[in-house]
Short mmCIF file of C-alpha atoms in Angstrom, two decimals:
data_model
loop_
_atom_site.label_atom_id
_atom_site.label_comp_id
_atom_site.label_asym_id
_atom_site.label_seq_id
_atom_site.Cartn_x
_atom_site.Cartn_y
_atom_site.Cartn_z
CA ASP A 238 -92.18 -158.58 -192.96
CA ILE A 239 -89.25 -159.37 -189.92
CA GLN A 240 -86.22 -159.49 -191.35
CA MET A 241 -83.43 -161.74 -189.72
CA THR A 242 -79.25 -161.15 -189.74
CA GLN A 243 -76.79 -163.78 -189.00
CA SER A 244 -73.12 -162.43 -188.55
CA PRO A 245 -70.32 -163.55 -189.86
CA SER A 246 -71.52 -165.77 -192.60
CA VAL A 247 -68.57 -167.70 -192.50
CA LEU A 248 -66.44 -168.91 -189.20
CA SER A 249 -63.76 -170.47 -188.85
CA ALA A 250 -62.35 -171.95 -185.75
CA SER A 251 -60.39 -174.55 -184.15
CA VAL A 252 -61.51 -177.91 -182.04
CA GLY A 253 -62.13 -176.78 -178.34
CA ASP A 254 -63.17 -173.09 -179.56
CA ARG A 255 -65.62 -171.19 -177.56
CA VAL A 256 -67.89 -170.17 -180.34
CA THR A 257 -70.66 -167.69 -180.36
CA LEU A 258 -73.33 -167.50 -183.63
CA SER A 259 -75.42 -163.84 -183.75
CA CYS A 260 -78.42 -163.30 -185.01
CA LYS A 261 -80.52 -159.63 -185.31
CA ALA A 262 -84.22 -159.30 -185.79
CA SER A 263 -85.62 -156.13 -187.08
CA GLN A 264 -87.39 -155.26 -184.52
CA ASN A 265 -88.23 -157.34 -181.24
CA ILE A 266 -89.12 -160.65 -181.67
CA ASN A 267 -90.16 -161.48 -177.99
CA LYS A 268 -87.48 -164.68 -177.53
CA ASN A 269 -89.49 -166.06 -180.26
CA LEU A 270 -86.43 -167.61 -181.81
CA ASP A 271 -85.07 -170.99 -182.71
CA TRP A 272 -81.68 -172.42 -183.87
CA TYR A 273 -81.06 -175.21 -186.36
CA GLN A 274 -77.93 -176.89 -187.54
CA GLN A 275 -77.98 -178.32 -190.62
CA LYS A 276 -75.00 -180.50 -192.37
CA LEU A 277 -74.28 -181.10 -195.97
CA GLY A 278 -76.84 -183.15 -197.48
CA GLU A 279 -79.16 -183.24 -194.35
CA ALA A 280 -82.59 -181.86 -193.46
CA PRO A 281 -82.16 -179.37 -190.58
CA LYS A 282 -82.40 -179.88 -187.22
CA LEU A 283 -83.68 -178.27 -184.14
CA LEU A 284 -80.99 -177.54 -181.42
CA ILE A 285 -82.55 -174.54 -179.47
CA TYR A 286 -86.38 -173.50 -179.24
CA PHE A 287 -87.47 -170.24 -177.98
CA THR A 288 -84.07 -168.66 -177.47
CA ASN A 289 -82.18 -170.93 -174.82
CA ASN A 290 -84.60 -174.29 -174.56
CA LEU A 291 -82.03 -177.08 -175.44
CA GLN A 292 -83.88 -179.95 -177.54
CA THR A 293 -84.10 -183.31 -176.52
CA GLY A 294 -80.92 -185.03 -177.03
CA ILE A 295 -78.56 -181.92 -178.38
CA PRO A 296 -75.14 -181.96 -176.46
CA SER A 297 -75.00 -179.41 -173.59
CA ARG A 298 -72.10 -177.34 -175.26
CA PHE A 299 -74.61 -175.67 -177.14
CA SER A 300 -76.69 -173.32 -176.00
CA GLY A 301 -78.71 -170.04 -176.91
CA SER A 302 -79.33 -166.40 -174.97
CA GLY A 303 -81.15 -163.09 -176.65
CA SER A 304 -83.96 -161.19 -176.17
CA GLY A 305 -85.39 -158.28 -177.94
CA THR A 306 -83.56 -158.05 -181.37
CA ASP A 307 -80.65 -159.92 -180.49
CA TYR A 308 -79.03 -163.61 -180.16
CA THR A 309 -76.61 -165.81 -179.93
CA LEU A 310 -75.81 -169.35 -180.52
CA THR A 311 -72.65 -170.74 -178.13
CA ILE A 312 -70.93 -173.56 -178.59
CA SER A 313 -68.76 -174.22 -175.67
CA SER A 314 -66.07 -176.09 -177.03
CA LEU A 315 -66.15 -176.72 -180.64
CA GLN A 316 -66.13 -180.37 -181.95
CA PRO A 317 -65.42 -181.79 -185.16
CA GLU A 318 -69.12 -182.70 -185.60
CA ASP A 319 -70.20 -179.59 -185.13
CA VAL A 320 -68.95 -178.64 -188.80
CA ALA A 321 -72.30 -177.20 -190.12
CA THR A 322 -74.25 -174.24 -191.43
CA TYR A 323 -76.45 -173.00 -188.54
CA PHE A 324 -79.58 -170.64 -188.62
CA CYS A 325 -81.78 -168.86 -186.46
CA PHE A 326 -85.77 -168.48 -187.31
CA GLN A 327 -88.37 -166.47 -185.55
CA TYR A 328 -91.90 -166.99 -185.32
CA ASN A 329 -93.32 -164.05 -183.13
CA SER A 330 -94.82 -162.70 -186.52
CA GLY A 331 -94.92 -164.85 -189.44
CA TRP A 332 -92.18 -166.94 -189.84
CA THR A 333 -88.45 -165.98 -191.12
CA PHE A 334 -85.01 -167.74 -191.33
CA GLY A 335 -81.74 -166.45 -191.06
CA GLY A 336 -79.21 -166.50 -193.91
CA GLY A 337 -77.64 -169.02 -191.73
CA THR A 338 -73.85 -168.97 -190.61
CA LYS A 339 -71.80 -171.75 -192.54
CA LEU A 340 -69.46 -172.78 -189.31
CA GLU A 341 -65.77 -174.73 -190.69
CA LEU A 342 -62.68 -175.96 -189.04
CA LYS A 343 -59.26 -173.82 -188.78
CA GLU B 235 -90.47 -192.54 -183.36
CA VAL B 236 -91.65 -189.52 -185.76
CA GLN B 237 -91.00 -189.85 -189.61
CA LEU B 238 -92.04 -187.51 -192.49
CA VAL B 239 -91.25 -188.82 -195.74
CA GLU B 240 -91.74 -186.46 -198.82
CA SER B 241 -92.10 -187.75 -202.71
CA GLY B 242 -93.41 -186.73 -205.45
CA GLY B 243 -90.68 -184.36 -206.77
CA GLY B 244 -88.70 -184.36 -209.98
CA LEU B 245 -87.99 -182.11 -212.82
CA VAL B 246 -90.57 -180.35 -214.63
CA GLN B 247 -90.89 -177.81 -217.48
CA PRO B 248 -91.81 -174.03 -216.31
CA GLY B 249 -95.58 -173.32 -216.11
CA ARG B 250 -96.43 -176.77 -215.42
CA SER B 251 -97.46 -178.40 -212.31
CA LEU B 252 -96.54 -181.25 -209.26
CA LYS B 253 -97.89 -182.24 -206.35
CA LEU B 254 -95.96 -183.35 -203.45
CA SER B 255 -96.54 -185.63 -200.48
CA CYS B 256 -95.56 -186.20 -197.08
CA ALA B 257 -96.27 -189.14 -195.44
CA ALA B 258 -96.46 -188.63 -191.62
CA SER B 259 -96.05 -191.23 -188.85
CA GLY B 260 -95.45 -192.23 -185.30
CA PHE B 261 -97.34 -188.94 -184.01
CA THR B 262 -100.84 -188.25 -184.10
CA PHE B 263 -101.07 -186.41 -187.43
CA SER B 264 -104.53 -184.46 -186.87
CA ASN B 265 -103.08 -182.63 -184.05
CA TYR B 266 -100.36 -180.84 -185.50
CA TYR B 267 -100.51 -178.16 -187.42
CA MET B 268 -98.34 -178.92 -190.47
CA ALA B 269 -95.67 -176.82 -192.46
CA TRP B 270 -93.40 -177.12 -196.09
CA VAL B 271 -90.08 -174.99 -196.25
CA ARG B 272 -87.59 -175.11 -198.90
CA GLN B 273 -84.38 -174.39 -199.70
CA ALA B 274 -82.90 -172.94 -202.98
CA PRO B 275 -79.33 -174.96 -204.45
CA THR B 276 -76.97 -173.44 -201.90
CA LYS B 277 -79.14 -171.01 -200.31
CA GLY B 278 -80.95 -170.52 -197.17
CA LEU B 279 -84.41 -171.48 -195.78
CA GLU B 280 -87.76 -170.28 -196.22
CA TRP B 281 -91.15 -171.09 -195.40
CA VAL B 282 -93.37 -171.75 -198.61
CA ALA B 283 -96.92 -172.73 -196.72
CA TYR B 284 -98.86 -173.79 -193.53
CA ILE B 285 -101.54 -175.60 -192.52
CA SER B 286 -104.08 -175.70 -189.52
CA THR B 287 -104.87 -179.19 -187.98
CA GLY B 288 -107.79 -179.30 -189.70
CA GLY B 289 -106.85 -178.08 -192.93
CA GLY B 290 -109.42 -174.93 -192.72
CA SER B 291 -106.65 -172.20 -192.23
CA THR B 292 -103.70 -171.92 -194.58
CA TYR B 293 -101.04 -169.71 -195.03
CA TYR B 294 -98.54 -168.58 -197.93
CA ARG B 295 -95.53 -166.48 -198.77
CA ASP B 296 -96.07 -164.10 -200.72
CA SER B 297 -94.24 -165.67 -204.10
CA VAL B 298 -96.42 -168.70 -204.00
CA LYS B 299 -99.83 -167.33 -203.55
CA GLY B 300 -102.20 -168.00 -206.17
CA ARG B 301 -100.14 -170.92 -207.64
CA PHE B 302 -98.92 -173.47 -204.71
CA THR B 303 -101.99 -174.82 -202.31
CA ILE B 304 -101.22 -176.87 -199.20
CA SER B 305 -103.82 -179.54 -198.06
CA ARG B 306 -104.34 -182.55 -195.63
CA ASP B 307 -105.66 -185.92 -195.31
CA ASN B 308 -105.93 -186.32 -191.71
CA ALA B 309 -107.00 -190.05 -191.99
CA LYS B 310 -104.17 -191.00 -194.06
CA SER B 311 -101.81 -188.90 -192.28
CA THR B 312 -100.60 -187.14 -194.92
CA LEU B 313 -99.75 -184.04 -196.08
CA TYR B 314 -99.47 -182.34 -199.67
CA LEU B 315 -98.43 -179.15 -201.62
CA GLN B 316 -99.95 -178.64 -205.16
CA MET B 317 -97.68 -176.56 -207.22
CA ASP B 318 -99.14 -175.17 -210.24
CA SER B 319 -97.54 -172.18 -212.60
CA LEU B 320 -94.14 -173.48 -211.75
CA ARG B 321 -91.22 -171.01 -212.34
CA SER B 322 -87.48 -171.73 -212.53
CA GLU B 323 -86.94 -169.68 -208.81
CA ASP B 324 -89.38 -172.25 -207.55
CA THR B 325 -86.39 -175.02 -207.93
CA ALA B 326 -85.19 -176.26 -204.82
CA THR B 327 -85.49 -179.09 -201.93
CA TYR B 328 -88.93 -178.72 -200.42
CA TYR B 329 -89.31 -180.19 -196.69
CA CYS B 330 -92.35 -181.20 -195.11
CA THR B 331 -92.05 -180.53 -191.24
CA THR B 332 -94.45 -180.17 -188.24
CA GLY B 333 -96.16 -176.45 -187.36
CA SER B 334 -93.31 -175.98 -184.98
CA PHE B 335 -90.22 -177.12 -187.03
CA ASP B 336 -89.64 -179.18 -184.70
CA TYR B 337 -89.55 -182.35 -186.95
CA TRP B 338 -88.07 -182.51 -190.63
CA GLY B 339 -88.42 -185.26 -193.21
CA GLN B 340 -85.57 -185.33 -195.51
CA GLY B 341 -86.63 -183.20 -198.38
CA VAL B 342 -87.28 -183.78 -201.74
CA MET B 343 -85.98 -181.88 -205.37
CA VAL B 344 -87.94 -180.41 -207.52
CA THR B 345 -86.36 -178.68 -210.84
CA VAL B 346 -88.28 -176.73 -212.67
CA SER B 347 -86.69 -176.15 -216.19
CA SER B 348 -86.96 -176.86 -219.68
#
């Protein structure tokens, strides 16, 4: 089974900061990776699909990149409404979510 | 507008059964693979079961194989998850999702406890 490791587990940042979240797969997942945002008490929401494609309606400050085993989600200018937990998700072989990165305001 | 509405959750004793339903609307249900994903309290997400458009192909995570059954009724645009021999570790919020995991229901809580 493919394992997905996210880092850091908790990230504190200020409004306006550029924020980078990392996700590492245990083997090559061929860019078959999505990113989700989950706010407290809500269902996950798809932000980025297939590594770098912005889902409809998602602000352009969110972007994704990566290849092979290493992937990143970047928020170019952190907003208060971005406080949430972010999960990466691979579907190259089976389906596996990462453990999540909790993003807090400093 | 795509809507997925789960129901059927609740408190159940270990070893008992529960059946979740997910009513879909706003898209052609019969054309979509569907899945169930769960999230234990304060924990991460894990996929539970996956079903093809016609229901002929199903997939389960190892920990629920032989205990859970995913099914669908395309005429009713409804997805199901029959959960038997429930264990405390099955306690979680269960989400219904489309097979590409792009649309999610609001989730339904299942608590397995004596």
